[in-house]
Coordinates of C-alpha atoms in Angstrom, one line a residue:
M1402 CA 1.1 41.1 -10.7
A1403 CA 1.4 37.8 -10.1
S1404 CA -0.1 36.1 -13.0
L1405 CA -2.6 32.6 -12.7
A1406 CA -0.2 30.6 -13.8
E1407 CA 2.2 30.9 -11.0
Q1408 CA -0.2 31.4 -8.4
L1409 CA -2.3 27.5 -9.5
I1410 CA 0.5 25.8 -7.7
V1411 CA 0.3 21.9 -6.9
E1412 CA 2.3 21.7 -3.1
T1413 CA 4.1 18.5 -2.9
K1414 CA 3.5 16.0 0.7
A1415 CA 7.3 17.7 1.8
A1416 CA 6.4 22.1 1.3
I1417 CA 2.7 20.8 3.3
F1418 CA 4.6 18.5 5.7
A1419 CA 7.3 21.5 6.6
R1420 CA 4.3 24.1 6.1
G1421 CA 3.5 22.5 8.7
L1422 CA 6.0 22.2 11.3
S1423 CA 7.2 26.1 10.8
L1424 CA 3.0 27.2 11.9
A1425 CA 2.7 24.6 15.1
T1426 CA 7.0 26.1 16.0
S1427 CA 5.2 29.9 15.9
L1428 CA 2.6 29.2 18.1
G1429 CA 5.4 27.3 20.1
L1430 CA 5.7 24.1 19.7
T1431 CA 9.0 22.7 20.9
V1432 CA 8.5 19.7 17.0
T1433 CA 12.6 19.7 17.5
S1434 CA 11.8 17.1 20.1
W1435 CA 9.4 15.3 17.7
A1436 CA 12.0 11.9 16.9
A1437 CA 11.0 10.0 14.0
G1438 CA 7.2 7.6 15.4
D1439 CA 6.2 10.5 17.7
P1440 CA 2.6 10.3 17.2
T1441 CA 2.2 14.0 16.6
R1442 CA 4.7 14.4 14.2
S1443 CA 3.4 11.5 12.0
Y1444 CA -0.2 13.2 12.7
F1445 CA 0.9 15.8 10.2
H1446 CA 2.5 13.6 7.7
F1447 CA -1.0 11.8 7.6
I1448 CA -2.5 15.1 7.0
A1449 CA 0.5 16.4 4.8
E1450 CA -0.4 13.4 2.6
V1451 CA -4.0 13.7 2.6
L1452 CA -4.0 17.6 1.3
S1453 CA -1.3 17.0 -0.6
R1454 CA -3.5 13.9 -3.1
L1455 CA -6.6 16.8 -3.2
E1456 CA -4.2 19.2 -4.4
P1457 CA -4.5 18.0 -7.7
N1458 CA -7.8 18.4 -7.7
V1459 CA -8.2 22.2 -5.5
A1460 CA -5.9 23.5 -8.3
G1461 CA -7.7 21.9 -11.2
Y1462 CA -11.7 22.6 -9.8
V1463 CA -9.7 26.7 -9.0
S1464 CA -8.5 26.6 -13.2
S1465 CA -11.5 25.5 -14.4
G1466 CA -12.6 28.6 -14.3
F1467 CA -10.5 30.6 -17.0
L1468 CA -10.1 28.8 -20.8
D1469 CA -6.5 30.0 -21.4
Y1470 CA -5.8 27.5 -18.0
A1471 CA -8.5 24.8 -18.2
E1472 CA -6.7 21.4 -18.8
G1473 CA -7.6 17.9 -19.6
V1474 CA -11.3 16.5 -17.9
W1475 CA -11.1 20.3 -15.9
L1476 CA -11.1 21.5 -19.5
T1477 CA -13.8 19.8 -21.3
L1478 CA -16.1 20.0 -19.0
L1479 CA -16.2 23.9 -18.8
A1480 CA -15.8 23.6 -23.2
K1481 CA -19.4 22.1 -22.5
Q1482 CA -21.1 24.0 -19.1
V1483 CA -19.8 27.5 -20.5
F1484 CA -19.5 27.0 -24.1
N1485 CA -21.4 24.2 -25.1
V1486 CA -18.6 22.2 -26.7
D1487 CA -17.7 18.7 -26.9
R1488 CA -14.4 17.7 -27.6
T1489 CA -14.0 15.6 -30.2
E1490 CA -13.7 11.9 -29.0
A1491 CA -10.9 9.7 -30.3
T1492 CA -12.4 7.4 -33.3
Y1493 CA -12.0 4.3 -34.4
A1494 CA -9.8 2.7 -37.6
S1495 CA -12.6 1.5 -39.4
G1496 CA -12.6 -0.2 -43.3
T1497 CA -13.2 -3.1 -45.1
V1498 CA -10.6 -6.0 -45.2
T1499 CA -11.3 -8.6 -48.9
L1500 CA -10.1 -12.4 -47.2
T1501 CA -9.2 -14.7 -49.6
N1502 CA -9.1 -18.2 -49.6
A1503 CA -6.8 -20.2 -52.1
S1504 CA -8.2 -23.7 -50.2
G1505 CA -10.5 -26.2 -50.5
A1506 CA -12.6 -25.6 -47.2
I1507 CA -15.4 -23.7 -46.5
Y1508 CA -15.2 -20.6 -43.8
V1509 CA -18.4 -19.0 -42.2
F1510 CA -17.9 -16.2 -40.2
E1511 CA -19.9 -14.0 -37.4
A1512 CA -18.8 -11.0 -36.4
G1513 CA -15.7 -10.8 -34.2
D1514 CA -14.4 -14.0 -35.4
V1515 CA -11.6 -13.1 -37.4
T1516 CA -8.8 -10.5 -36.4
V1517 CA -5.7 -9.1 -38.9
Q1518 CA -3.3 -7.2 -38.3
D1519 CA -1.0 -4.6 -40.2
S1520 CA 2.5 -5.8 -39.7
S1521 CA 4.5 -2.8 -40.0
T1522 CA 2.6 -1.5 -36.5
G1523 CA 1.4 -4.5 -35.1
K1524 CA -1.9 -2.8 -34.7
T1525 CA -4.2 -5.2 -35.1
F1526 CA -9.0 -4.5 -36.1
R1527 CA -11.4 -7.1 -35.6
S1528 CA -13.8 -8.3 -37.4
T1529 CA -17.4 -6.4 -37.4
S1530 CA -19.4 -8.5 -39.9
G1531 CA -19.8 -11.4 -40.8
G1532 CA -20.5 -14.1 -43.8
T1533 CA -19.3 -17.1 -45.7
L1534 CA -16.0 -17.5 -47.6
A1535 CA -16.8 -19.6 -50.5
A1536 CA -14.1 -23.3 -51.3
S1537 CA -11.2 -22.0 -53.6
D1538 CA -12.2 -25.3 -57.0
G1539 CA -8.2 -25.1 -56.5
I1540 CA -7.6 -23.1 -59.7
T1541 CA -8.9 -19.8 -59.0
A1542 CA -10.2 -18.3 -55.1
T1543 CA -13.0 -16.9 -53.4
T1544 CA -12.9 -13.7 -51.6
L1545 CA -15.3 -12.2 -48.6
V1546 CA -15.2 -9.1 -47.9
L1547 CA -15.7 -8.5 -43.9
D1548 CA -16.0 -4.6 -42.1
F1549 CA -13.6 -4.2 -39.7
T1550 CA -12.5 -2.1 -37.0
A1551 CA -9.4 -1.2 -34.7
D1552 CA -8.8 -2.6 -31.4
E1553 CA -7.5 1.2 -30.7
A1554 CA -8.5 4.4 -31.1
G1555 CA -6.4 7.1 -32.5
S1556 CA -4.4 8.2 -35.2
D1557 CA -1.8 4.7 -34.7
S1558 CA -3.7 2.6 -35.8
S1559 CA -4.1 4.1 -39.2
S1560 CA -3.0 1.8 -41.5
G1561 CA -2.1 2.6 -45.5
A1562 CA -4.1 0.8 -48.6
T1563 CA -2.3 -2.4 -48.3
D1564 CA -0.9 -2.1 -44.8
I1565 CA -3.2 -4.8 -43.6
D1566 CA -1.7 -8.2 -44.3
T1567 CA -1.1 -10.1 -41.5
M1568 CA -3.9 -13.0 -40.4
V1569 CA -4.0 -12.8 -36.2
T1570 CA -6.6 -15.7 -36.1
T1571 CA -5.6 -18.3 -39.2
F1572 CA -7.5 -20.3 -41.1
L1573 CA -5.8 -23.1 -43.5
G1574 CA -5.4 -21.5 -46.9
V1575 CA -6.7 -17.6 -46.2
T1576 CA -4.6 -14.2 -46.6
C1577 CA -6.4 -11.1 -45.8
S1578 CA -5.5 -7.3 -47.3
N1579 CA -7.3 -3.4 -47.7
A1580 CA -7.8 -2.3 -50.7
A1581 CA -8.2 1.5 -48.8
A1582 CA -6.2 2.9 -46.1
F1583 CA -8.0 2.7 -42.7
V1584 CA -8.2 6.2 -40.7
G1585 CA -7.8 7.0 -36.8
V1586 CA -8.2 10.3 -35.6
D1587 CA -6.7 11.4 -32.3
E1588 CA -9.4 13.0 -28.8
E1589 CA -9.3 16.6 -29.8
D1590 CA -5.6 18.2 -28.0
D1591 CA -6.5 21.3 -24.8
A1592 CA -4.8 23.6 -27.5
A1593 CA -7.8 23.1 -30.8
L1594 CA -10.9 22.3 -28.2
R1595 CA -10.4 26.0 -26.5
D1596 CA -9.4 27.6 -30.2
R1597 CA -13.5 26.2 -30.8
C1598 CA -14.6 27.9 -28.1
R1599 CA -13.6 30.9 -28.4
A1600 CA -14.9 30.4 -32.4
K1601 CA -18.1 29.6 -31.2
L1602 CA -18.6 32.7 -29.9
G1603 CA -18.4 33.6 -33.8
T1604 CA -21.7 31.6 -34.2
L1605 CA -23.6 34.3 -32.2
S1606 CA -23.4 36.7 -34.2
P1607 CA -26.1 37.2 -37.7
N1608 CA -24.0 38.5 -39.4
G1609 CA -21.7 35.2 -40.1
P1610 CA -18.6 36.2 -38.7
R1611 CA -14.7 34.2 -39.8
D1612 CA -14.8 32.4 -36.7
A1613 CA -18.6 31.2 -37.0
Y1614 CA -17.3 29.0 -39.7
D1615 CA -14.2 27.7 -38.1
Y1616 CA -16.7 26.7 -36.2
V1617 CA -18.8 24.8 -38.2
V1618 CA -16.4 23.3 -40.2
R1619 CA -14.8 21.5 -37.1
T1620 CA -17.4 20.5 -35.4
S1621 CA -18.4 16.8 -35.9
T1622 CA -22.3 17.3 -35.3
F1623 CA -22.2 19.4 -38.0
T1624 CA -20.0 17.6 -40.4
G1625 CA -20.2 14.3 -39.8
V1626 CA -16.7 13.7 -40.4
T1627 CA -14.3 13.8 -38.1
D1628 CA -11.3 14.0 -39.9
I1629 CA -11.4 18.2 -40.2
T1630 CA -9.0 19.2 -37.5
R1631 CA -8.1 23.0 -39.1
S1632 CA -9.5 25.7 -40.8
R1633 CA -8.6 28.6 -41.8
T1634 CA -11.4 31.3 -42.8
I1635 CA -10.7 34.2 -45.7
A1636 CA -13.7 36.9 -45.4
D1637 CA -12.4 39.4 -48.0
S1638 CA -13.2 38.1 -51.2
T1639 CA -13.8 40.2 -54.4
T1640 CA -16.3 37.8 -55.2
G1641 CA -18.5 38.1 -52.1
D1642 CA -18.2 34.8 -51.0
V1643 CA -16.9 33.6 -47.7
Q1644 CA -13.4 31.0 -48.8
V1645 CA -12.6 28.9 -46.0
Y1646 CA -9.5 25.9 -46.2
V1647 CA -9.6 22.5 -44.8
A1648 CA -7.0 20.1 -43.5
G1649 CA -6.3 17.0 -41.4
A1650 CA -3.4 16.7 -39.0
S1651 CA -1.6 15.3 -41.3
G1652 CA -2.5 17.4 -45.0
A1653 CA -5.5 17.8 -47.1
V1654 CA -8.7 15.1 -45.6
A1655 CA -11.1 14.2 -48.7
G1656 CA -13.1 14.8 -50.9
A1657 CA -16.0 13.4 -49.2
S1658 CA -15.5 15.6 -45.8
V1659 CA -14.6 18.7 -47.9
T1660 CA -18.3 18.6 -49.2
A1661 CA -19.5 17.5 -45.8
A1662 CA -17.8 21.1 -44.7
Q1663 CA -19.4 22.8 -48.0
A1664 CA -22.7 21.1 -47.0
A1665 CA -23.1 22.0 -43.5

C-alpha cells in the first residue's frame, strides 16, 4: 500500500507537459507534427508552466491536514488551527554593552545612534537606549551602559561575554565591551513543533500526564522565556513528585529560566 508521502508528489513542468502530450495522443491528435513555436504546442507549454507553479501549493495544502507531513508555513497553520499551538519565533540576541570614553569629548546618544560588532562573527548590534557619555579627565575613563539588540534574529547573532568588542559607528576615544553573553534563539523547527503539538494533547487530561509538563515548560507563553527548547519528564517517582529536566539547544539553561519553568 502506497504511503501518503509517496502520493504528495510535486510534478515538474516537463512532467506535466509530457502528460499533456500523452493525453492529446490518446485523443488522436498528431502531436509529433507540432513543431517548436506551433501555437498549440506553445499553449501546452503555457498550461504546464502555470500548473507547475501551483503544484507546491497543492501538495502543501494536502499535507497540511496531517501532522507528520505538514511542513513550514503549512505546519504553522495546522499547529495553530488544530492544536492552538503557536510556532516559537526566532528571537533577537540582546543585552547591555559598556561604552568607555578615554577622550575629553562629551557624547550624547539617542536610541539607534550606536552600532557595535562581535569581531569574531561579524554580527552587529544596535543601541535601543540612550544616554550621555561624560568626558574623561585625562586620568580616568568614563563609562555608559546602553541596551543593544542584534540586527539579525536567531542563534547566529549570539555572542559570548566580552566578544562584542568593535565600534562600527566610531567616536574618538570610545571603546565597547559586553559583560554578559547575548543569546538569540532560532525559530522553532518543524520536528520540535510537531512534538509540542503532540504534547499539547496531554494538557487535556485532568490528571497531569508527563506530556502536559513537557508542553508547559517548552512553551514561552507559559514560562516567559525562550531558551528552553528540550525537556524530559520522569513521571515515576518514589517521592510522588514529577521530575522535569529542561535544556536549550546547546545545553544547560540559565537558573532564571529553570525558576520560570518551575513556576509555570
